[in-house]
């Protein structure tokens, strides 16, 4: 029997590793957060952890299990696991992404250091060593600037500093650890998602955001919509993604999620790239739009199994993520409330009776949907329709400062 070690920071319904590997002779050995353990409970080898992201017993257990089962590969699809998985592969001498590559795709400063002399424009940037770094950067480049952690995902911790008052408020807040500062880039944001297998890009497609990655801060939804091949930005975005992958130490098997701006004066500017599938409902959208399960195909590539990707047949589809509001969730919409017929996939991450404090990051959501339509315009309209339906059929109660409901 062959084994693969899986860092599974996703619910089983999203990543059914045993189903994907059925018939291959490979058995997954799973490490997962405590809250997801029940979903994986039917698997023979599951180890659950509290405080999964920072619990160093995860690494200790992973090393022990990898040796015990003589695993032939290590798989990790979540941002928090990319570096820990790379270090484990390196320690064991396994193929796949090693530490230098993982850091280049996770640390935004290391990433831009690789790309600064490449063909794709990147914004002026600097690693923040202290408040003096910020003051020097603002003096050189002016406002606005963006300050963000070097290794978070989903715009977590990102701050847009537009003037002196914003700067004073930022500097007065608690120190956030290692950060970078860069000039603010205006414009529309796009993302390019795809898959590398056998060292080659075997799937790549650009998408546009409806709203943007920071919409969650206003408790507003964000959506994703594929670009058509006739869109004038299609080739530019695909070529930019390929150029970035060529400049970075890209592993031979990985999914990727890259983000770019198109500025008002039509410049294409790099934002960031991750060696993983996109967050939110992006994987579901790709599955419905192209018939390709990026997570499954990435797992196969990591295991050295032949790809199951056929010729993609495009069907218009989009993804919608709705963040929680501030308050006690009293009611969630259901199909009985006249759910729009365009919905093809739904994922709810919360439950009635929970207290929420608004959006945390762009990839985390209360409700996620994949919708379809006959055309891209149909899909865009359906995304709006589902967002309105959800708002109209959910109910919230304010929460008092002491924690009780009003």
mmCIF file of C-alpha atoms in Angstrom:
data_model
loop_
_atom_site.group_PDB
_atom_site.id
_atom_site.type_symbol
_atom_site.label_atom_id
_atom_site.label_comp_id
_atom_site.label_asym_id
_atom_site.label_seq_id
_atom_site.Cartn_x
_atom_site.Cartn_y
_atom_site.Cartn_z
ATOM 1 C CA UNK A 1 0.000 0.000 0.000
ATOM 2 C CA UNK A 2 1.302 3.469 -0.932
ATOM 3 C CA UNK A 3 0.757 6.530 1.277
ATOM 4 C CA UNK A 4 0.709 10.314 0.914
ATOM 5 C CA UNK A 5 0.759 12.774 3.796
ATOM 6 C CA UNK A 6 -1.951 15.437 3.497
ATOM 7 C CA UNK A 7 -2.134 18.707 5.418
ATOM 8 C CA UNK A 8 -5.918 19.118 5.193
ATOM 9 C CA UNK A 9 -6.957 22.589 6.300
ATOM 10 C CA UNK A 10 -10.251 22.272 4.466
ATOM 11 C CA UNK A 11 -13.527 20.484 5.246
ATOM 12 C CA UNK A 12 -13.958 17.013 3.792
ATOM 13 C CA UNK A 13 -16.851 18.143 1.600
ATOM 14 C CA UNK A 14 -14.411 20.428 -0.247
ATOM 15 C CA UNK A 15 -11.462 18.034 -0.428
ATOM 16 C CA UNK A 16 -12.554 14.352 -0.308
ATOM 17 C CA UNK A 17 -9.030 12.994 -0.686
ATOM 18 C CA UNK A 18 -10.007 9.345 -0.320
ATOM 19 C CA UNK A 19 -12.588 9.652 -3.099
ATOM 20 C CA UNK A 20 -10.100 11.371 -5.377
ATOM 21 C CA UNK A 21 -7.501 8.663 -4.727
ATOM 22 C CA UNK A 22 -9.923 5.727 -4.968
ATOM 23 C CA UNK A 23 -8.534 3.046 -7.252
ATOM 24 C CA UNK A 24 -4.993 4.478 -7.304
ATOM 25 C CA UNK A 25 -3.585 2.323 -4.492
ATOM 26 C CA UNK A 26 -2.627 5.454 -2.550
ATOM 27 C CA UNK A 27 -4.014 6.034 0.962
ATOM 28 C CA UNK A 28 -4.003 9.559 2.479
ATOM 29 C CA UNK A 29 -2.591 10.125 5.977
ATOM 30 C CA UNK A 30 -4.422 13.254 7.121
ATOM 31 C CA UNK A 31 -3.518 16.066 9.519
ATOM 32 C CA UNK A 32 -6.393 18.492 10.014
ATOM 33 C CA UNK A 33 -7.791 21.168 12.345
ATOM 34 C CA UNK A 34 -10.001 19.862 15.139
ATOM 35 C CA UNK A 35 -13.126 21.427 13.615
ATOM 36 C CA UNK A 36 -12.742 19.384 10.417
ATOM 37 C CA UNK A 37 -11.850 16.056 12.038
ATOM 38 C CA UNK A 38 -15.373 14.626 12.043
ATOM 39 C CA UNK A 39 -15.674 14.978 8.280
ATOM 40 C CA UNK A 40 -12.522 12.917 7.777
ATOM 41 C CA UNK A 41 -13.480 10.500 10.571
ATOM 42 C CA UNK A 42 -14.186 7.550 8.263
ATOM 43 C CA UNK A 43 -10.591 7.571 6.961
ATOM 44 C CA UNK A 44 -8.122 5.165 8.618
ATOM 45 C CA UNK A 45 -5.395 7.697 9.456
ATOM 46 C CA UNK A 46 -6.582 11.089 10.731
ATOM 47 C CA UNK A 47 -4.852 13.306 13.290
ATOM 48 C CA UNK A 48 -6.606 16.455 14.525
ATOM 49 C CA UNK A 49 -5.112 19.502 16.214
ATOM 50 C CA UNK A 50 -6.278 22.562 18.094
ATOM 51 C CA UNK A 51 -4.773 25.902 17.021
ATOM 52 C CA UNK A 52 -3.735 24.144 13.821
ATOM 53 C CA UNK A 53 -1.964 27.059 12.117
ATOM 54 C CA UNK A 54 0.487 27.673 14.959
ATOM 55 C CA UNK A 55 0.573 24.324 16.769
ATOM 56 C CA UNK A 56 4.103 22.948 16.238
ATOM 57 C CA UNK A 57 2.926 19.465 17.176
ATOM 58 C CA UNK A 58 1.554 19.415 13.627
ATOM 59 C CA UNK A 59 5.130 19.413 12.302
ATOM 60 C CA UNK A 60 6.323 16.848 14.856
ATOM 61 C CA UNK A 61 3.439 14.504 14.070
ATOM 62 C CA UNK A 62 3.846 14.998 10.331
ATOM 63 C CA UNK A 63 7.510 14.002 10.463
ATOM 64 C CA UNK A 64 6.748 10.922 12.567
ATOM 65 C CA UNK A 65 3.906 9.790 10.319
ATOM 66 C CA UNK A 66 5.848 10.464 7.140
ATOM 67 C CA UNK A 67 8.602 8.161 8.351
ATOM 68 C CA UNK A 68 6.226 5.562 9.786
ATOM 69 C CA UNK A 69 4.245 5.248 6.558
ATOM 70 C CA UNK A 70 7.199 5.891 4.256
ATOM 71 C CA UNK A 71 5.092 8.454 2.386
ATOM 72 C CA UNK A 72 5.985 9.094 -1.217
ATOM 73 C CA UNK A 73 4.600 12.623 -1.375
ATOM 74 C CA UNK A 74 3.323 15.500 0.759
ATOM 75 C CA UNK A 75 0.277 17.527 -0.273
ATOM 76 C CA UNK A 76 -0.851 20.880 1.150
ATOM 77 C CA UNK A 77 -3.347 23.222 -0.498
ATOM 78 C CA UNK A 78 -3.808 25.889 2.212
ATOM 79 C CA UNK A 79 -1.621 28.987 2.456
ATOM 80 C CA UNK A 80 -0.775 28.248 6.099
ATOM 81 C CA UNK A 81 0.615 24.823 5.130
ATOM 82 C CA UNK A 82 2.704 25.717 2.088
ATOM 83 C CA UNK A 83 5.976 26.383 3.936
ATOM 84 C CA UNK A 84 5.554 23.629 6.565
ATOM 85 C CA UNK A 85 4.932 21.093 3.795
ATOM 86 C CA UNK A 86 7.940 22.345 1.813
ATOM 87 C CA UNK A 87 10.237 22.012 4.820
ATOM 88 C CA UNK A 88 8.970 18.486 5.455
ATOM 89 C CA UNK A 89 9.656 17.436 1.847
ATOM 90 C CA UNK A 90 13.123 18.905 2.106
ATOM 91 C CA UNK A 91 13.793 17.102 5.395
ATOM 92 C CA UNK A 92 12.667 13.782 3.921
ATOM 93 C CA UNK A 93 14.280 14.244 0.525
ATOM 94 C CA UNK A 94 10.930 14.043 -1.266
ATOM 95 C CA UNK A 95 10.160 15.602 -4.635
ATOM 96 C CA UNK A 96 7.961 18.671 -4.857
ATOM 97 C CA UNK A 97 8.105 22.250 -3.665
ATOM 98 C CA UNK A 98 10.974 22.956 -1.279
ATOM 99 C CA UNK A 99 11.484 25.877 1.104
ATOM 100 C CA UNK A 100 13.073 28.424 -1.242
ATOM 101 C CA UNK A 101 10.196 28.009 -3.696
ATOM 102 C CA UNK A 102 7.540 28.103 -0.975
ATOM 103 C CA UNK A 103 8.931 31.342 0.451
ATOM 104 C CA UNK A 104 9.050 32.919 -3.005
ATOM 105 C CA UNK A 105 5.333 32.253 -3.404
ATOM 106 C CA UNK A 106 4.392 33.196 0.162
ATOM 107 C CA UNK A 107 6.652 36.056 1.297
ATOM 108 C CA UNK A 108 5.646 39.121 -0.705
ATOM 109 C CA UNK A 109 9.061 40.750 -0.411
ATOM 110 C CA UNK A 110 10.976 37.643 -1.498
ATOM 111 C CA UNK A 111 8.431 37.281 -4.300
ATOM 112 C CA UNK A 112 8.988 40.807 -5.628
ATOM 113 C CA UNK A 113 12.750 40.474 -5.243
ATOM 114 C CA UNK A 114 12.538 37.646 -7.790
ATOM 115 C CA UNK A 115 10.369 39.696 -10.144
ATOM 116 C CA UNK A 116 11.853 43.182 -9.903
ATOM 117 C CA UNK A 117 13.971 42.755 -13.049
ATOM 118 C CA UNK A 118 11.363 40.776 -14.980
ATOM 119 C CA UNK A 119 9.030 41.801 -17.792
ATOM 120 C CA UNK A 120 5.944 42.404 -15.633
ATOM 121 C CA UNK A 121 5.656 45.757 -13.858
ATOM 122 C CA UNK A 122 5.632 45.622 -10.067
ATOM 123 C CA UNK A 123 4.873 48.523 -7.704
ATOM 124 C CA UNK A 124 7.671 50.142 -5.715
ATOM 125 C CA UNK A 125 7.993 48.221 -2.447
ATOM 126 C CA UNK A 126 10.121 47.760 0.639
ATOM 127 C CA UNK A 127 10.200 45.463 3.637
ATOM 128 C CA UNK A 128 9.162 47.295 6.788
ATOM 129 C CA UNK A 129 11.942 47.140 9.361
ATOM 130 C CA UNK A 130 10.472 49.787 11.655
ATOM 131 C CA UNK A 131 8.291 52.891 11.616
ATOM 132 C CA UNK A 132 11.234 54.729 10.075
ATOM 133 C CA UNK A 133 10.992 52.515 6.979
ATOM 134 C CA UNK A 134 7.386 53.619 6.532
ATOM 135 C CA UNK A 135 8.237 57.292 7.032
ATOM 136 C CA UNK A 136 11.121 57.113 4.552
ATOM 137 C CA UNK A 137 8.979 55.310 1.962
ATOM 138 C CA UNK A 138 6.150 57.851 2.246
ATOM 139 C CA UNK A 139 8.640 60.713 1.966
ATOM 140 C CA UNK A 140 9.990 59.177 -1.249
ATOM 141 C CA UNK A 141 6.764 58.020 -2.889
ATOM 142 C CA UNK A 142 3.979 60.036 -1.257
ATOM 143 C CA UNK A 143 0.435 58.882 -0.497
ATOM 144 C CA UNK A 144 -1.416 56.589 -0.805
ATOM 145 C CA UNK A 145 0.541 53.497 0.212
ATOM 146 C CA UNK A 146 -0.419 49.970 1.200
ATOM 147 C CA UNK A 147 1.079 48.213 4.232
ATOM 148 C CA UNK A 148 0.454 44.504 4.595
ATOM 149 C CA UNK A 149 1.902 41.388 6.244
ATOM 150 C CA UNK A 150 4.436 39.653 4.014
ATOM 151 C CA UNK A 151 2.857 36.213 4.309
ATOM 152 C CA UNK A 152 -0.898 36.482 4.840
ATOM 153 C CA UNK A 153 -3.576 35.668 2.274
ATOM 154 C CA UNK A 154 -6.980 37.093 1.418
ATOM 155 C CA UNK A 155 -5.939 40.725 2.080
ATOM 156 C CA UNK A 156 -5.763 39.929 5.796
ATOM 157 C CA UNK A 157 -4.085 42.769 7.694
ATOM 158 C CA UNK A 158 -3.705 45.009 4.633
ATOM 159 C CA UNK A 159 -4.025 48.730 5.360
ATOM 160 C CA UNK A 160 -4.431 51.512 2.802
ATOM 161 C CA UNK A 161 -2.788 54.659 4.159
ATOM 162 C CA UNK A 162 -4.102 57.665 2.233
ATOM 163 C CA UNK A 163 -2.939 60.612 4.298
ATOM 164 C CA UNK A 164 -1.184 61.753 7.473
ATOM 165 C CA UNK A 165 -4.180 60.939 9.665
ATOM 166 C CA UNK A 166 -4.271 57.354 8.322
ATOM 167 C CA UNK A 167 -0.543 57.062 8.915
ATOM 168 C CA UNK A 168 -0.812 58.248 12.516
ATOM 169 C CA UNK A 169 -3.653 55.791 13.157
ATOM 170 C CA UNK A 170 -1.589 52.948 11.676
ATOM 171 C CA UNK A 171 1.533 53.811 13.651
ATOM 172 C CA UNK A 172 -0.471 54.080 16.879
ATOM 173 C CA UNK A 173 -1.835 50.557 16.474
ATOM 174 C CA UNK A 174 -0.008 47.456 17.785
ATOM 175 C CA UNK A 175 3.055 46.278 15.847
ATOM 176 C CA UNK A 176 1.989 43.650 13.303
ATOM 177 C CA UNK A 177 5.260 41.813 12.759
ATOM 178 C CA UNK A 178 7.001 41.495 9.399
ATOM 179 C CA UNK A 179 5.288 43.659 6.798
ATOM 180 C CA UNK A 180 5.913 45.282 3.454
ATOM 181 C CA UNK A 181 4.982 48.718 2.179
ATOM 182 C CA UNK A 182 4.234 49.467 -1.460
ATOM 183 C CA UNK A 183 2.733 52.256 -3.508
ATOM 184 C CA UNK A 184 -1.022 52.059 -3.954
ATOM 185 C CA UNK A 185 -2.035 50.949 -7.456
ATOM 186 C CA UNK A 186 -5.429 52.213 -8.673
ATOM 187 C CA UNK A 187 -7.471 50.183 -11.091
ATOM 188 C CA UNK A 188 -9.475 47.019 -11.618
ATOM 189 C CA UNK A 189 -8.089 43.803 -10.154
ATOM 190 C CA UNK A 190 -7.992 40.537 -12.078
ATOM 191 C CA UNK A 191 -6.770 37.079 -11.172
ATOM 192 C CA UNK A 192 -5.278 34.253 -13.203
ATOM 193 C CA UNK A 193 -5.673 30.698 -11.953
ATOM 194 C CA UNK A 194 -4.156 27.536 -13.299
ATOM 195 C CA UNK A 195 -2.201 24.347 -12.868
ATOM 196 C CA UNK A 196 1.397 23.292 -13.420
ATOM 197 C CA UNK A 197 2.029 19.551 -13.910
ATOM 198 C CA UNK A 198 5.247 17.932 -15.047
ATOM 199 C CA UNK A 199 6.851 21.351 -15.078
ATOM 200 C CA UNK A 200 4.396 22.680 -17.698
ATOM 201 C CA UNK A 201 1.408 24.996 -17.420
ATOM 202 C CA UNK A 202 -1.424 22.644 -18.370
ATOM 203 C CA UNK A 203 -4.320 24.984 -17.550
ATOM 204 C CA UNK A 204 -4.504 28.761 -17.230
ATOM 205 C CA UNK A 205 -7.406 31.215 -17.329
ATOM 206 C CA UNK A 206 -7.954 34.863 -16.319
ATOM 207 C CA UNK A 207 -10.904 36.144 -14.266
ATOM 208 C CA UNK A 208 -12.176 39.518 -13.134
ATOM 209 C CA UNK A 209 -13.393 40.479 -9.699
ATOM 210 C CA UNK A 210 -16.844 41.976 -9.221
ATOM 211 C CA UNK A 211 -16.375 44.369 -6.318
ATOM 212 C CA UNK A 212 -12.848 43.748 -5.006
ATOM 213 C CA UNK A 213 -10.719 41.838 -2.490
ATOM 214 C CA UNK A 214 -11.379 44.381 0.267
ATOM 215 C CA UNK A 215 -15.182 44.301 -0.049
ATOM 216 C CA UNK A 216 -15.378 42.048 3.021
ATOM 217 C CA UNK A 217 -14.332 45.030 5.178
ATOM 218 C CA UNK A 218 -17.637 46.678 4.344
ATOM 219 C CA UNK A 219 -19.481 43.377 4.869
ATOM 220 C CA UNK A 220 -20.031 43.366 1.118
ATOM 221 C CA UNK A 221 -19.791 40.435 -1.264
ATOM 222 C CA UNK A 222 -17.058 39.685 -3.766
ATOM 223 C CA UNK A 223 -17.480 37.644 -6.933
ATOM 224 C CA UNK A 224 -15.344 36.153 -9.694
ATOM 225 C CA UNK A 225 -16.175 35.877 -13.385
ATOM 226 C CA UNK A 226 -14.083 34.248 -16.170
ATOM 227 C CA UNK A 227 -12.929 36.406 -19.057
ATOM 228 C CA UNK A 228 -13.857 35.210 -22.542
ATOM 229 C CA UNK A 229 -11.083 34.517 -25.026
ATOM 230 C CA UNK A 230 -12.289 37.480 -27.070
ATOM 231 C CA UNK A 231 -11.674 39.878 -24.168
ATOM 232 C CA UNK A 232 -8.739 42.168 -25.056
ATOM 233 C CA UNK A 233 -7.223 41.545 -21.618
ATOM 234 C CA UNK A 234 -7.274 37.748 -21.918
ATOM 235 C CA UNK A 235 -3.921 37.271 -23.636
ATOM 236 C CA UNK A 236 -2.212 40.044 -21.653
ATOM 237 C CA UNK A 237 -3.140 38.476 -18.340
ATOM 238 C CA UNK A 238 -2.239 34.938 -19.404
ATOM 239 C CA UNK A 239 1.144 36.084 -20.740
ATOM 240 C CA UNK A 240 1.816 38.034 -17.523
ATOM 241 C CA UNK A 241 1.036 34.966 -15.381
ATOM 242 C CA UNK A 242 3.335 32.793 -17.491
ATOM 243 C CA UNK A 243 6.099 35.392 -17.247
ATOM 244 C CA UNK A 244 5.785 35.537 -13.454
ATOM 245 C CA UNK A 245 5.890 31.737 -13.171
ATOM 246 C CA UNK A 246 9.004 31.694 -15.363
ATOM 247 C CA UNK A 247 10.797 34.216 -13.097
ATOM 248 C CA UNK A 248 9.930 32.405 -9.853
ATOM 249 C CA UNK A 249 11.270 29.036 -8.643
ATOM 250 C CA UNK A 250 8.001 27.395 -9.652
ATOM 251 C CA UNK A 251 7.664 23.762 -8.496
ATOM 252 C CA UNK A 252 6.977 21.066 -11.121
ATOM 253 C CA UNK A 253 3.509 20.401 -9.690
ATOM 254 C CA UNK A 254 1.361 23.196 -8.277
ATOM 255 C CA UNK A 255 -1.838 25.116 -8.655
ATOM 256 C CA UNK A 256 -1.412 28.891 -8.795
ATOM 257 C CA UNK A 257 -3.486 31.981 -8.105
ATOM 258 C CA UNK A 258 -2.040 35.277 -9.387
ATOM 259 C CA UNK A 259 -3.482 38.771 -9.069
ATOM 260 C CA UNK A 260 -2.865 41.792 -11.298
ATOM 261 C CA UNK A 261 -4.192 45.320 -11.653
ATOM 262 C CA UNK A 262 -5.158 47.013 -14.883
ATOM 263 C CA UNK A 263 -4.688 50.700 -14.144
ATOM 264 C CA UNK A 264 -6.792 53.588 -15.532
ATOM 265 C CA UNK A 265 -3.942 54.324 -17.985
ATOM 266 C CA UNK A 266 -3.990 50.652 -19.115
ATOM 267 C CA UNK A 267 -0.825 49.426 -17.379
ATOM 268 C CA UNK A 268 -0.755 45.814 -16.191
ATOM 269 C CA UNK A 269 0.789 45.718 -12.698
ATOM 270 C CA UNK A 270 1.604 42.660 -10.615
ATOM 271 C CA UNK A 271 -0.003 42.302 -7.179
ATOM 272 C CA UNK A 272 0.926 38.820 -5.882
ATOM 273 C CA UNK A 273 0.883 35.105 -6.641
ATOM 274 C CA UNK A 274 0.350 31.994 -4.516
ATOM 275 C CA UNK A 275 1.324 28.381 -5.205
ATOM 276 C CA UNK A 276 -2.138 27.034 -4.410
ATOM 277 C CA UNK A 277 -5.687 27.147 -5.692
ATOM 278 C CA UNK A 278 -7.609 30.367 -5.225
ATOM 279 C CA UNK A 279 -9.710 30.831 -2.118
ATOM 280 C CA UNK A 280 -13.430 31.295 -1.742
ATOM 281 C CA UNK A 281 -15.453 29.457 -4.388
ATOM 282 C CA UNK A 282 -12.866 29.745 -7.174
ATOM 283 C CA UNK A 283 -12.192 25.986 -7.387
ATOM 284 C CA UNK A 284 -15.926 25.288 -7.644
ATOM 285 C CA UNK A 285 -16.324 27.929 -10.353
ATOM 286 C CA UNK A 286 -13.474 26.416 -12.386
ATOM 287 C CA UNK A 287 -15.010 22.969 -11.980
ATOM 288 C CA UNK A 288 -18.381 24.127 -13.284
ATOM 289 C CA UNK A 289 -17.011 26.425 -15.997
ATOM 290 C CA UNK A 290 -14.304 24.142 -17.416
ATOM 291 C CA UNK A 291 -14.985 20.672 -16.028
ATOM 292 C CA UNK A 292 -11.599 20.699 -14.257
ATOM 293 C CA UNK A 293 -11.148 20.074 -10.537
ATOM 294 C CA UNK A 294 -7.926 21.986 -9.881
ATOM 295 C CA UNK A 295 -7.441 20.551 -6.387
ATOM 296 C CA UNK A 296 -7.844 16.967 -7.560
ATOM 297 C CA UNK A 297 -5.578 17.446 -10.572
ATOM 298 C CA UNK A 298 -2.954 19.142 -8.400
ATOM 299 C CA UNK A 299 -3.097 16.181 -5.985
ATOM 300 C CA UNK A 300 -2.642 13.783 -8.908
ATOM 301 C CA UNK A 301 0.337 15.772 -10.186
ATOM 302 C CA UNK A 302 1.912 15.746 -6.704
ATOM 303 C CA UNK A 303 1.459 11.967 -6.541
ATOM 304 C CA UNK A 304 2.853 11.429 -10.038
ATOM 305 C CA UNK A 305 -0.506 10.125 -11.261
ATOM 306 C CA UNK A 306 -1.631 10.818 -14.846
ATOM 307 C CA UNK A 307 -3.858 13.855 -15.282
ATOM 308 C CA UNK A 308 -7.543 13.389 -15.960
ATOM 309 C CA UNK A 309 -7.916 16.771 -17.675
ATOM 310 C CA UNK A 310 -9.647 16.532 -21.019
ATOM 311 C CA UNK A 311 -10.173 19.309 -23.500
ATOM 312 C CA UNK A 312 -11.929 22.050 -21.470
ATOM 313 C CA UNK A 313 -15.478 22.801 -22.609
ATOM 314 C CA UNK A 314 -16.339 26.279 -21.378
ATOM 315 C CA UNK A 315 -19.722 27.004 -19.821
ATOM 316 C CA UNK A 316 -20.272 30.482 -18.318
ATOM 317 C CA UNK A 317 -20.153 30.335 -14.507
ATOM 318 C CA UNK A 318 -19.208 32.630 -11.660
ATOM 319 C CA UNK A 319 -18.405 32.489 -7.950
ATOM 320 C CA UNK A 320 -19.899 34.553 -5.127
ATOM 321 C CA UNK A 321 -18.692 34.909 -1.530
ATOM 322 C CA UNK A 322 -20.828 36.692 1.064
ATOM 323 C CA UNK A 323 -19.125 37.660 4.338
ATOM 324 C CA UNK A 324 -20.918 37.645 7.688
ATOM 325 C CA UNK A 325 -22.290 40.832 9.186
ATOM 326 C CA UNK A 326 -21.772 42.087 12.716
ATOM 327 C CA UNK A 327 -24.250 40.438 15.053
ATOM 328 C CA UNK A 328 -26.097 37.245 15.932
ATOM 329 C CA UNK A 329 -27.200 35.207 12.927
ATOM 330 C CA UNK A 330 -30.890 34.427 13.449
ATOM 331 C CA UNK A 331 -31.801 33.026 10.041
ATOM 332 C CA UNK A 332 -30.042 31.614 6.980
ATOM 333 C CA UNK A 333 -31.758 31.393 3.594
ATOM 334 C CA UNK A 334 -32.597 27.967 2.204
ATOM 335 C CA UNK A 335 -33.845 26.514 -1.063
ATOM 336 C CA UNK A 336 -37.379 26.824 0.342
ATOM 337 C CA UNK A 337 -36.992 30.603 0.200
ATOM 338 C CA UNK A 338 -37.016 30.528 -3.573
ATOM 339 C CA UNK A 339 -33.307 30.114 -4.163
ATOM 340 C CA UNK A 340 -32.542 31.313 -7.711
ATOM 341 C CA UNK A 341 -32.385 28.467 -10.222
ATOM 342 C CA UNK A 342 -28.962 29.622 -11.439
ATOM 343 C CA UNK A 343 -27.262 28.273 -8.271
ATOM 344 C CA UNK A 344 -25.131 25.209 -9.020
ATOM 345 C CA UNK A 345 -23.165 24.886 -5.791
ATOM 346 C CA UNK A 346 -23.611 26.232 -2.259
ATOM 347 C CA UNK A 347 -21.342 26.250 0.771
ATOM 348 C CA UNK A 348 -22.398 27.595 4.177
ATOM 349 C CA UNK A 349 -19.664 27.957 6.784
ATOM 350 C CA UNK A 350 -21.723 29.272 9.710
ATOM 351 C CA UNK A 351 -24.871 28.342 11.585
ATOM 352 C CA UNK A 352 -27.895 30.043 13.091
ATOM 353 C CA UNK A 353 -27.129 31.196 16.630
ATOM 354 C CA UNK A 354 -23.516 32.149 15.938
ATOM 355 C CA UNK A 355 -22.179 35.619 16.665
ATOM 356 C CA UNK A 356 -20.036 37.170 13.958
ATOM 357 C CA UNK A 357 -17.921 40.299 13.808
ATOM 358 C CA UNK A 358 -18.038 41.085 10.127
ATOM 359 C CA UNK A 359 -15.669 39.978 7.395
ATOM 360 C CA UNK A 360 -12.179 38.796 8.362
ATOM 361 C CA UNK A 361 -10.504 38.184 4.974
ATOM 362 C CA UNK A 362 -11.582 37.881 1.369
ATOM 363 C CA UNK A 363 -11.260 34.086 1.182
ATOM 364 C CA UNK A 364 -13.355 33.456 4.306
ATOM 365 C CA UNK A 365 -17.115 33.747 3.903
ATOM 366 C CA UNK A 366 -20.421 32.891 5.491
ATOM 367 C CA UNK A 367 -22.068 31.775 2.260
ATOM 368 C CA UNK A 368 -20.496 30.818 -1.056
ATOM 369 C CA UNK A 369 -22.252 30.110 -4.346
ATOM 370 C CA UNK A 370 -21.381 29.019 -7.849
ATOM 371 C CA UNK A 371 -23.904 30.224 -10.421
ATOM 372 C CA UNK A 372 -24.244 29.776 -14.157
ATOM 373 C CA UNK A 373 -25.963 31.423 -17.105
ATOM 374 C CA UNK A 374 -26.094 31.406 -20.887
ATOM 375 C CA UNK A 375 -23.636 34.300 -21.222
ATOM 376 C CA UNK A 376 -21.149 36.177 -19.048
ATOM 377 C CA UNK A 377 -23.668 39.020 -18.744
ATOM 378 C CA UNK A 378 -26.246 36.511 -17.507
ATOM 379 C CA UNK A 379 -23.790 35.212 -14.915
ATOM 380 C CA UNK A 380 -22.948 38.728 -13.691
ATOM 381 C CA UNK A 381 -26.671 39.473 -13.295
ATOM 382 C CA UNK A 382 -27.228 36.150 -11.510
ATOM 383 C CA UNK A 383 -24.426 36.892 -9.036
ATOM 384 C CA UNK A 384 -26.183 40.132 -8.116
ATOM 385 C CA UNK A 385 -29.513 38.312 -7.921
ATOM 386 C CA UNK A 386 -28.199 35.660 -5.512
ATOM 387 C CA UNK A 387 -26.517 38.301 -3.324
ATOM 388 C CA UNK A 388 -29.796 40.226 -3.041
ATOM 389 C CA UNK A 389 -31.754 37.014 -2.381
ATOM 390 C CA UNK A 390 -29.378 36.044 0.404
ATOM 391 C CA UNK A 391 -29.595 39.487 2.010
ATOM 392 C CA UNK A 392 -33.397 39.560 1.790
ATOM 393 C CA UNK A 393 -33.786 36.117 3.368
ATOM 394 C CA UNK A 394 -31.199 36.241 6.143
ATOM 395 C CA UNK A 395 -31.799 37.865 9.520
ATOM 396 C CA UNK A 396 -29.381 39.371 12.025
ATOM 397 C CA UNK A 397 -29.727 40.731 15.558
ATOM 398 C CA UNK A 398 -27.368 43.346 16.946
ATOM 399 C CA UNK A 399 -25.042 42.193 19.724
ATOM 400 C CA UNK A 400 -24.445 44.347 22.786
ATOM 401 C CA UNK A 401 -20.900 45.231 23.803
ATOM 402 C CA UNK A 402 -21.131 42.773 26.688
ATOM 403 C CA UNK A 403 -21.802 39.909 24.280
ATOM 404 C CA UNK A 404 -25.582 39.544 24.688
ATOM 405 C CA UNK A 405 -28.078 40.039 21.883
ATOM 406 C CA UNK A 406 -30.027 43.256 21.740
#
